[in-house]
Short mmCIF file of C-alpha atoms in Angstrom, two decimals:
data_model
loop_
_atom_site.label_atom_id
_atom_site.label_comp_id
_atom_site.label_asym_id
_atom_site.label_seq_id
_atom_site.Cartn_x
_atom_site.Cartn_y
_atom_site.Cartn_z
CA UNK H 289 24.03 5.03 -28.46
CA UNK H 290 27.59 4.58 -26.65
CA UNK H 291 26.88 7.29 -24.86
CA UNK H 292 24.19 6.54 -23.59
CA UNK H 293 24.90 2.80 -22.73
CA UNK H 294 28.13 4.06 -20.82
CA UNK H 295 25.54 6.54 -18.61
CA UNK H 296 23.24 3.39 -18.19
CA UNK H 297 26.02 1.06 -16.90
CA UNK H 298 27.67 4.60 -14.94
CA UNK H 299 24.71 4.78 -13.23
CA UNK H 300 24.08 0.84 -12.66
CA UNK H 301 27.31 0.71 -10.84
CA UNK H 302 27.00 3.01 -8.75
CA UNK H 303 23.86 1.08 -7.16
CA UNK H 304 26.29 -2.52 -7.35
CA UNK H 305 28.86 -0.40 -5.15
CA UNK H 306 26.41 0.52 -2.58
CA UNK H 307 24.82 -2.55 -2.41
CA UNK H 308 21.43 -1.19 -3.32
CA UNK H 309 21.20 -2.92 -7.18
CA UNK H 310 17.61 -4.57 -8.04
CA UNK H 311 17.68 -7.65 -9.90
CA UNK H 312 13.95 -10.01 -10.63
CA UNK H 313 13.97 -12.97 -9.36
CA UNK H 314 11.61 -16.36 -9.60
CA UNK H 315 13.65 -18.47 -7.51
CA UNK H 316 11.68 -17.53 -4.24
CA UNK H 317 12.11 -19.50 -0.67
CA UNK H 318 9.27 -21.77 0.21
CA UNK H 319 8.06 -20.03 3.03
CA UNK H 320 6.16 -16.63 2.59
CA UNK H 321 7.25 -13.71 5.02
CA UNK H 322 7.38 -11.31 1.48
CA UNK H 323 4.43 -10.82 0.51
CA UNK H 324 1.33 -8.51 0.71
CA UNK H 325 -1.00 -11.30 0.49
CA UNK H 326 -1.85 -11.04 4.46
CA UNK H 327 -4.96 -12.87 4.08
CA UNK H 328 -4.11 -15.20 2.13
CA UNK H 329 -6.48 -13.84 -0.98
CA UNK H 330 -4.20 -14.64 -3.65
CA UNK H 331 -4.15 -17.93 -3.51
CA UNK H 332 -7.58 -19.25 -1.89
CA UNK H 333 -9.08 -21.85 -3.50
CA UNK H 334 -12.23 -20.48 -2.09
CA UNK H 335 -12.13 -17.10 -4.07
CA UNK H 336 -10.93 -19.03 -7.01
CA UNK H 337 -14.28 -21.11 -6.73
CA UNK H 338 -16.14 -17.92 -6.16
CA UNK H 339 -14.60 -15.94 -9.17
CA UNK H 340 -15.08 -19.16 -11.24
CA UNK H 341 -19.47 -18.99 -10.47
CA UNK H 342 -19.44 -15.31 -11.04
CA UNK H 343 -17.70 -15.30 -14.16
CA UNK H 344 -20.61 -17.89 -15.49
CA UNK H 345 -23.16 -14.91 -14.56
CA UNK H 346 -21.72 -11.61 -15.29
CA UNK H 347 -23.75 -10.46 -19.06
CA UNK H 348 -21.11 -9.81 -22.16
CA UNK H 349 -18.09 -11.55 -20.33
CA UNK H 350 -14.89 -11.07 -22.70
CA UNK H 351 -11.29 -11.44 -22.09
CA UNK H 352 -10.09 -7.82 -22.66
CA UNK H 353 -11.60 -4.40 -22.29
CA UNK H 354 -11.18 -3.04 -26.37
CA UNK H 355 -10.84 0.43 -24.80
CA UNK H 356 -10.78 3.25 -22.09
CA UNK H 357 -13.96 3.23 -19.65
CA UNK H 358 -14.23 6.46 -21.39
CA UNK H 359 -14.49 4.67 -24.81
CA UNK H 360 -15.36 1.49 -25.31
CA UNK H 361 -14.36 -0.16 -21.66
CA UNK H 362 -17.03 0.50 -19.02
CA UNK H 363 -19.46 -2.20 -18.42
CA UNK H 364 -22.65 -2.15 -15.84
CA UNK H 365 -20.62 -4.61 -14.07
CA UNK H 366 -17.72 -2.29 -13.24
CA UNK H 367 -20.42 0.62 -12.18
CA UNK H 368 -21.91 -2.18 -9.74
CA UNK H 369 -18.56 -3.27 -8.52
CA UNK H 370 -17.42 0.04 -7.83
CA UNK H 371 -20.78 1.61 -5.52
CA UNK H 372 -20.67 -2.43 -4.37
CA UNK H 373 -16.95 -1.46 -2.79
CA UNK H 374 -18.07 2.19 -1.87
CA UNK H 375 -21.41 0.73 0.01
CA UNK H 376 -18.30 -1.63 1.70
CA UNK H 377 -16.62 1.53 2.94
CA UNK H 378 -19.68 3.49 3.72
CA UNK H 379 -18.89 6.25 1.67
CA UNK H 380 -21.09 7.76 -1.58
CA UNK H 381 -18.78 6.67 -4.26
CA UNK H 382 -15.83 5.30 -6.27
CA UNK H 383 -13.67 5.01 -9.06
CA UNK H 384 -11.88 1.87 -10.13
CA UNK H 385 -8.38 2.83 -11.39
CA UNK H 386 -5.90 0.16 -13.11
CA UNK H 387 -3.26 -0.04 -10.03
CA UNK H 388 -2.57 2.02 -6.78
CA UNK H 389 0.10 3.75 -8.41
CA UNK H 390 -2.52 5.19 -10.98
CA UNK H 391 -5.10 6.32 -8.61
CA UNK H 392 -2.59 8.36 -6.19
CA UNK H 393 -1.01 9.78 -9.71
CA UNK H 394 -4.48 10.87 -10.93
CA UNK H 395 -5.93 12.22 -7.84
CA UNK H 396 -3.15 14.01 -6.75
CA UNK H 397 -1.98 15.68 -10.27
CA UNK H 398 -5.69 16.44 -11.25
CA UNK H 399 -7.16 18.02 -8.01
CA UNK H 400 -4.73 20.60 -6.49
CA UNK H 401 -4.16 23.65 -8.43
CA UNK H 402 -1.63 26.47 -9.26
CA UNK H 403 -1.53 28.39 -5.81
CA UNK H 404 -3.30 25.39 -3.61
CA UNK H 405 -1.19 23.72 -0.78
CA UNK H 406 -0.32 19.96 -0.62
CA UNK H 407 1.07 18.62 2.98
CA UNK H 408 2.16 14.70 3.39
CA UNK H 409 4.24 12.97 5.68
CA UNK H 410 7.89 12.63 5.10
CA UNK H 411 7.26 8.67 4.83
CA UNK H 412 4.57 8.52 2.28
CA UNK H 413 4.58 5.87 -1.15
CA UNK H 414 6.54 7.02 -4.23
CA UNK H 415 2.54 6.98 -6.00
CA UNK H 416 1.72 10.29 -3.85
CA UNK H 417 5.11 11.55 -4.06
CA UNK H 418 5.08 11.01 -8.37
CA UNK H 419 1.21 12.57 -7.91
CA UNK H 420 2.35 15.76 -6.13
CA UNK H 421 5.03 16.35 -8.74
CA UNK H 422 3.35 16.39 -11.48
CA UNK H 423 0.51 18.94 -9.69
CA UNK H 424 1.07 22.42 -9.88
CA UNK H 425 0.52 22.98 -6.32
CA UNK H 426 2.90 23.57 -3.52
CA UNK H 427 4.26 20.78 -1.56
CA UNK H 428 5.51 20.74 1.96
CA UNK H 429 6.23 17.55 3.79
CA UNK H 430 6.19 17.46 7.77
CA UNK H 431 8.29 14.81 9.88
CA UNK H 432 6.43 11.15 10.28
CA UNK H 433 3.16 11.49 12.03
CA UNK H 434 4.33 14.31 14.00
CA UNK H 435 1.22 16.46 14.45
CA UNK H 436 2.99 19.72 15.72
CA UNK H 437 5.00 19.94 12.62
CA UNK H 438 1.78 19.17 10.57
CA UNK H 439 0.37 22.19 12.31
CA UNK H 440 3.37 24.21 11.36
CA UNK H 441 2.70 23.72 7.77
CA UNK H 442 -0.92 24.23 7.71
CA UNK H 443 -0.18 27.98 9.40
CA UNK H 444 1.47 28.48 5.76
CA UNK H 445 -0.56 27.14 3.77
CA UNK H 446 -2.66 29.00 1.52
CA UNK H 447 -5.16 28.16 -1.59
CA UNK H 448 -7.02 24.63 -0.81
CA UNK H 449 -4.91 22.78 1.09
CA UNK H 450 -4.17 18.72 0.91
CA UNK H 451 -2.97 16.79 3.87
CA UNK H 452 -1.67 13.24 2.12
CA UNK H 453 -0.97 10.29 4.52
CA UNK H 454 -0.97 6.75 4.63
CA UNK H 455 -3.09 5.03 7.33
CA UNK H 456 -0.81 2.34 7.60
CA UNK H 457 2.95 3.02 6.03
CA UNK H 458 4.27 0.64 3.85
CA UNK H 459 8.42 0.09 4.73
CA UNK H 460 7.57 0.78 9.06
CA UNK H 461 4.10 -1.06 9.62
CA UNK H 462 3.19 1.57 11.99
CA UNK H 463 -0.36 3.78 11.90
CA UNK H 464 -0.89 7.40 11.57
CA UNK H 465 -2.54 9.74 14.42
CA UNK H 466 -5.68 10.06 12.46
CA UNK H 467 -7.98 11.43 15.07
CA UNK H 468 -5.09 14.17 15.19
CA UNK H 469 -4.43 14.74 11.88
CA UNK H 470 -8.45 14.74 11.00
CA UNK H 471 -8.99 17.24 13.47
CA UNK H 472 -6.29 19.66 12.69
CA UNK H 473 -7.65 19.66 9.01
CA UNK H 474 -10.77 20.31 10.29
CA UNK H 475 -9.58 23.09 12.11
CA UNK H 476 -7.36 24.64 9.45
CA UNK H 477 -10.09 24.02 6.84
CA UNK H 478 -7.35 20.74 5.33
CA UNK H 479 -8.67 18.03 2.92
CA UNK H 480 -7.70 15.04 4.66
CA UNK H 481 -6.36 11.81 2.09
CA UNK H 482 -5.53 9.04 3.08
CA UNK H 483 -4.10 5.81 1.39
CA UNK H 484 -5.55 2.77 3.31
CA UNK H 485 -3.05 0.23 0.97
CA UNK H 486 -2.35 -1.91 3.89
CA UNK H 487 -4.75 -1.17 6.43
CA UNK H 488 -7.77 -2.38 4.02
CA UNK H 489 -8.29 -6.34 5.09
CA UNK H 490 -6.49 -5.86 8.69
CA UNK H 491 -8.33 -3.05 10.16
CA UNK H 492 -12.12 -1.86 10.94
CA UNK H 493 -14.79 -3.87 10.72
CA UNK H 494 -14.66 -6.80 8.32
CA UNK H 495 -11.61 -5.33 6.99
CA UNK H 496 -12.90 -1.62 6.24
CA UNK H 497 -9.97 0.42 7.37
CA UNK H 498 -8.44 2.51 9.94
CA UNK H 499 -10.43 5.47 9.04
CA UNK H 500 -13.87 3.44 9.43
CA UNK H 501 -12.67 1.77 12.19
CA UNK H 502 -11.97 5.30 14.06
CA UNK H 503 -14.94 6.81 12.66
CA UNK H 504 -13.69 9.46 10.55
CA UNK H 505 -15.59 8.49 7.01
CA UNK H 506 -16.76 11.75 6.81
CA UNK H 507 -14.00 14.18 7.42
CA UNK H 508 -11.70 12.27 4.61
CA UNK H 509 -12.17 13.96 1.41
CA UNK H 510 -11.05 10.75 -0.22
CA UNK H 511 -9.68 7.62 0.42
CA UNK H 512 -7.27 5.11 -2.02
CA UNK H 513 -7.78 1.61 -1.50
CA UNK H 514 -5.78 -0.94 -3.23
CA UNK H 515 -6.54 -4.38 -4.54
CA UNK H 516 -3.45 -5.62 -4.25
CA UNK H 517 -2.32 -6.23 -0.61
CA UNK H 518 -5.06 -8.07 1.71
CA UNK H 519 -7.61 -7.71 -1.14
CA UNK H 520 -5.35 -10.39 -3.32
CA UNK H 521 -6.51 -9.14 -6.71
CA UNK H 522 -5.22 -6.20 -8.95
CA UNK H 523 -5.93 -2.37 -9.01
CA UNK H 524 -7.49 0.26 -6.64
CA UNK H 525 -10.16 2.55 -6.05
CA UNK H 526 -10.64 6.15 -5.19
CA UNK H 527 -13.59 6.30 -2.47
CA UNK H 528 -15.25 9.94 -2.10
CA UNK H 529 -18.44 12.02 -3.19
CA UNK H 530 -20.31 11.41 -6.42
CA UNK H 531 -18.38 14.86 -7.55
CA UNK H 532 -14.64 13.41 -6.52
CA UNK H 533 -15.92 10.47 -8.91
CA UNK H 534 -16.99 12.85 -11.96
CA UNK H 535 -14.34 15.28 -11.38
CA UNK H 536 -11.64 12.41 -12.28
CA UNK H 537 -13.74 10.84 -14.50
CA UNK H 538 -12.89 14.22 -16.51
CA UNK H 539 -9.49 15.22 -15.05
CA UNK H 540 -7.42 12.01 -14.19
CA UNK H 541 -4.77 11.30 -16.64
CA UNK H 542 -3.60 8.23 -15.43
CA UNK H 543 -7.75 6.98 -15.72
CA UNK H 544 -8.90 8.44 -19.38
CA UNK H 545 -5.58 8.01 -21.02
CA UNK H 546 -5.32 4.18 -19.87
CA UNK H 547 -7.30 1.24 -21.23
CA UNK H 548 -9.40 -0.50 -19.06
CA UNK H 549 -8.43 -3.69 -16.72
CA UNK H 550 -10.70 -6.90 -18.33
CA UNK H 551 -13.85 -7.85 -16.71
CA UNK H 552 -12.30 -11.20 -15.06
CA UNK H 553 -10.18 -8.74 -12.61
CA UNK H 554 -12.77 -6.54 -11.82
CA UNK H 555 -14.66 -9.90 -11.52
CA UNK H 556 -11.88 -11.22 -8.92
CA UNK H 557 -12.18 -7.90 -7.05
CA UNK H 558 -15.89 -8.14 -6.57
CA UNK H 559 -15.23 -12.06 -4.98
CA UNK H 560 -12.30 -11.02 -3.30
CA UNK H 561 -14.94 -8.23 -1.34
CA UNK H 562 -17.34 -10.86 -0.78
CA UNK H 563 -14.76 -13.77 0.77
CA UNK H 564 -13.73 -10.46 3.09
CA UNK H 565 -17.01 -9.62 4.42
CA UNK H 566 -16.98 -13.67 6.22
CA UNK H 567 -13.35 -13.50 6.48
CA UNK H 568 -12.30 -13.82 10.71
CA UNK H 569 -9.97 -11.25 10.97
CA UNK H 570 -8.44 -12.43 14.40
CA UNK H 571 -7.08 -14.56 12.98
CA UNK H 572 -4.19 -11.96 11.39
CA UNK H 573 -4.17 -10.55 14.80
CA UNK H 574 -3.05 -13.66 16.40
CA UNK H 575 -0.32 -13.95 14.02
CA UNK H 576 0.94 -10.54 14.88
CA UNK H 577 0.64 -10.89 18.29
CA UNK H 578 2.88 -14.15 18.52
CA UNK H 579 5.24 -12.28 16.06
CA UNK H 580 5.43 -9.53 18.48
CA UNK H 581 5.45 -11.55 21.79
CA UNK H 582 8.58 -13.64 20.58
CA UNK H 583 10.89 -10.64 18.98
CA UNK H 584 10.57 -9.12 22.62
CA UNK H 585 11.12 -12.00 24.55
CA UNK H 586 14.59 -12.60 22.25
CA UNK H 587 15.47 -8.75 22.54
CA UNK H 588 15.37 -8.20 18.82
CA UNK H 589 15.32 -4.66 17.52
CA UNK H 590 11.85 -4.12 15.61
CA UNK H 591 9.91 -1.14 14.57
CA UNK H 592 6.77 -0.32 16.38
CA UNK H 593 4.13 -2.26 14.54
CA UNK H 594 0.62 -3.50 15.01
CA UNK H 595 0.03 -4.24 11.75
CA UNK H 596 0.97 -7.21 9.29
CA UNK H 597 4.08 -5.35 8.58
CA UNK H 598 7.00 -5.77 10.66
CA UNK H 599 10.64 -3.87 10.19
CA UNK H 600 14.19 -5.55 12.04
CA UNK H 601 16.07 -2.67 11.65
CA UNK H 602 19.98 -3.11 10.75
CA UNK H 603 22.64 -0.40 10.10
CA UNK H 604 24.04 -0.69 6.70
CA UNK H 605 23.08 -2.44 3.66
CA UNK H 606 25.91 -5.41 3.56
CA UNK H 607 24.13 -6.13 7.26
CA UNK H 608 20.50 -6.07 6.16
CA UNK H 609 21.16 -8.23 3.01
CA UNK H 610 23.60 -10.99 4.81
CA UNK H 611 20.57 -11.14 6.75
CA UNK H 612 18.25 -11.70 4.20
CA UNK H 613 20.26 -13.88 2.76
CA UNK H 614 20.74 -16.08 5.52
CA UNK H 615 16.64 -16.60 6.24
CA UNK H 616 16.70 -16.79 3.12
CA UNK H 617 18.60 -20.13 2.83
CA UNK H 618 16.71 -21.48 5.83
CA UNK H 619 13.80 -21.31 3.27
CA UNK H 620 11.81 -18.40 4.33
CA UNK H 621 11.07 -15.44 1.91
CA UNK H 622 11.67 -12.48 3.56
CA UNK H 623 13.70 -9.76 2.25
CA UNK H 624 15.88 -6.03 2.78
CA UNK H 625 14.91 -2.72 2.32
CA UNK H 626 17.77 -0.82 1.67
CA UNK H 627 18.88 3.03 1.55
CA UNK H 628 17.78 4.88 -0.67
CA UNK H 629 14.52 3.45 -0.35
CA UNK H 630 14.29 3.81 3.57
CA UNK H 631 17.05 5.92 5.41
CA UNK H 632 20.45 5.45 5.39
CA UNK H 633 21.33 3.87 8.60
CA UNK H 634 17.62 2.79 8.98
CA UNK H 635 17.71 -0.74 6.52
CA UNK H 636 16.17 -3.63 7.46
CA UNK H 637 14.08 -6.88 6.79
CA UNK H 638 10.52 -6.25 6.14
CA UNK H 639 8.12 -9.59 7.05
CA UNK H 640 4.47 -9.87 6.25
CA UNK H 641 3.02 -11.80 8.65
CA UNK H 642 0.09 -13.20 6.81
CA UNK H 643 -3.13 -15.77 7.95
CA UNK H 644 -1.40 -19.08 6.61
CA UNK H 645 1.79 -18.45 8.63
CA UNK H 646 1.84 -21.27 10.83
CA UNK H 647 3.06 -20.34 14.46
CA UNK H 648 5.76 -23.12 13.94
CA UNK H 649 6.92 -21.11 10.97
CA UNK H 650 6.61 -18.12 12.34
CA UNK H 651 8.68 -19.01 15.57
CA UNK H 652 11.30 -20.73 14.20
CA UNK H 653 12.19 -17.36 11.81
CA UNK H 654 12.03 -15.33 14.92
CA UNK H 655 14.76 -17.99 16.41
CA UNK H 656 16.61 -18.35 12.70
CA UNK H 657 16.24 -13.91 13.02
CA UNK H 658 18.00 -14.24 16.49
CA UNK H 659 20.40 -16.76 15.82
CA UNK H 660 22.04 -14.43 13.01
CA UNK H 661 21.69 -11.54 15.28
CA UNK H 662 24.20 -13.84 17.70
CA UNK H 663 26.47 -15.04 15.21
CA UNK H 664 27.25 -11.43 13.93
#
């Protein structure tokens, strides 16, 4: 056991001498520039209210599943919930899985074979990354939404081929050149998949997406929502054909070999779907827009970003987390994204601009942001 505590604490070191060590916290700043709750979902007393009536009315309520959905775990109410959310996204079918992590894992290490082809872009979520891995297909990754080098890997690729990308990526904020990307698949005969984690809520109409709102339903061969950004609930689905559903039904690890998540979140999902189809989306928009109007006028160095994600890039760790810190203090949650997890040379603060950001609150951490940026 010595060891392998003295590996353990090797290797835990090393991360406290970069500056790159993890630790949980509870203590969090009052003010929320952290989260992925953009729409405020996760804590509206209207969806509570909502989940509260439904719960009353769905048949055989209970507090836990008792099994897989392959055993003893499905219900009618999950079937409905899941072609309820498909109808949303105007697409044949779906297939609840526990967490985003599990439905990238299971799609992508069930589907592509021995000899197939998967592509994704360099900047893609650790889920797809995992997912690929554990496939026995070839991987090739092409530079961040750069279409030419996309096309340079499709030329190679042989057996079906995969193009993996994320509508909206999680650590920049910035959106993919879908039109592009779907038509190059087209072209090379691709399977287009795309993880709409953060664009789900923000983009399309009443929240569908970046691929509804660009019309390109029907050259994605499937699409991963999650439940757990502007949704404000827990787990994901995988959106396809009525065969994607059966084909992980029978193939995805990470959905037979898991039990299944208890009626009241599937429940929560459900409400959390209807509260988005009323939702006014502007109002996220406006938000973003002020954000964006006020880093400019102050000269601050931001990503590109039309989304609810924004990145204030900084060039080393120490900087990024003084930084942090410092907001911090002031009482707003925001927080670094250090190296390894994003480039070395490329950390920075990521704030989520969300609907119950008051401008007041959002301005004065774009003054408290500059005021650092001064002072350093």
């Amino acid at each position: 056991m010595r060891k392998i505590e003295q590996f353990l604490n090797s290797k835990l070191q090393e991360r406290k001498d970069n500056l790159s060590i993890r630790n949980l916290s509870t203590n969090l700043p009052p003010v929320d520039f952290c989260s992925n709750d953009y729409l405020g979902f996760a804590q509206s007393a209207e969806l509570r209210q909502l989940v509260s009536a439904l719960t009353q009315q769905v048949p055989l309520y209970k507090n836990g599943s008792g099994g897989s959905r392959l055993l003893s775990g499905n219900t009618t109410y999950i079937e409905e919930t899941e072609q309820f959310i498909a109808s949303f996204h105007g697409v044949a079918s779906g297939l609840i899985f526990n967490s985003g992590y599990d439905a990238n894992v299971g799609l992508l290490s069930s589907i592509p074979q021995r000899g197939d082809t998967i592509i994704t872009d360099e900047l893609v979520h650790a889920s797809i990354i995992d997912g690929c891995r554990l496939s026995h297909a070839t991987r090739y990754k092409f530079a961040h939404n750069d279409v030419n080098a996309l096309e340079t890997k499709l030329k190679t690729a042989q057996g079906n081929i995969f193009v993996v990308v994320e509508s909206v990526y999680s650590m920049d904020g910035d959106t993919a050149p879908l039109t592009a990307i779907a038509t190059l698949c087209e072209q090379y005969g691709a399977n287009l998949i795309v993880d709409e984690a953060h664009a789900t809520g923000i983009f399309g109409e009443t929240g569908k997406g970046l691929v509804h709102q660009l019309n390109l339903t029907n050259q994605v061969f499937a699409t991963v929502v999650t439940f757990g950004k502007a949704i404000g609930a827990h787990g994901a689905i995988v959106l396809g054909s009525q065969n994607l559903r059966h084909y992980l039904i029978n193939f995805a690890r990470s959905f037979i070999y898991t039990t299944a998540a208890p009626i009241h979140n599937i429940i929560t999902v459900n409400a959390a779907y209807q509260l988005l189809r009323k939702t006014d989306l502007s109002i996220i928009h406006q938000k973003i827009a002020l954000f964006r109007k006020l880093i400019k006028a102050k000269h601050i160095q931001a990503l590109d970003s039309e989304s609810a994600i924004q990145g204030i890039l900084f060039p080393s760790n120490e900087r990024a987390k003084q930084a942090a810190t410092t907001l911090q203090q002031a009482g707003f949650d925001v927080r670094a994204i250090l190296s390894p997890t994003v480039a070395l040379g490329k950390e920075r603060l990521r704030i989520c601009l969300h609907t119950f950001n008051a401008d007041e609150e959002i301005t004065s951490l774009v003054n408290h942001l500059n005021e650092f940026q001064l002072n350093g």
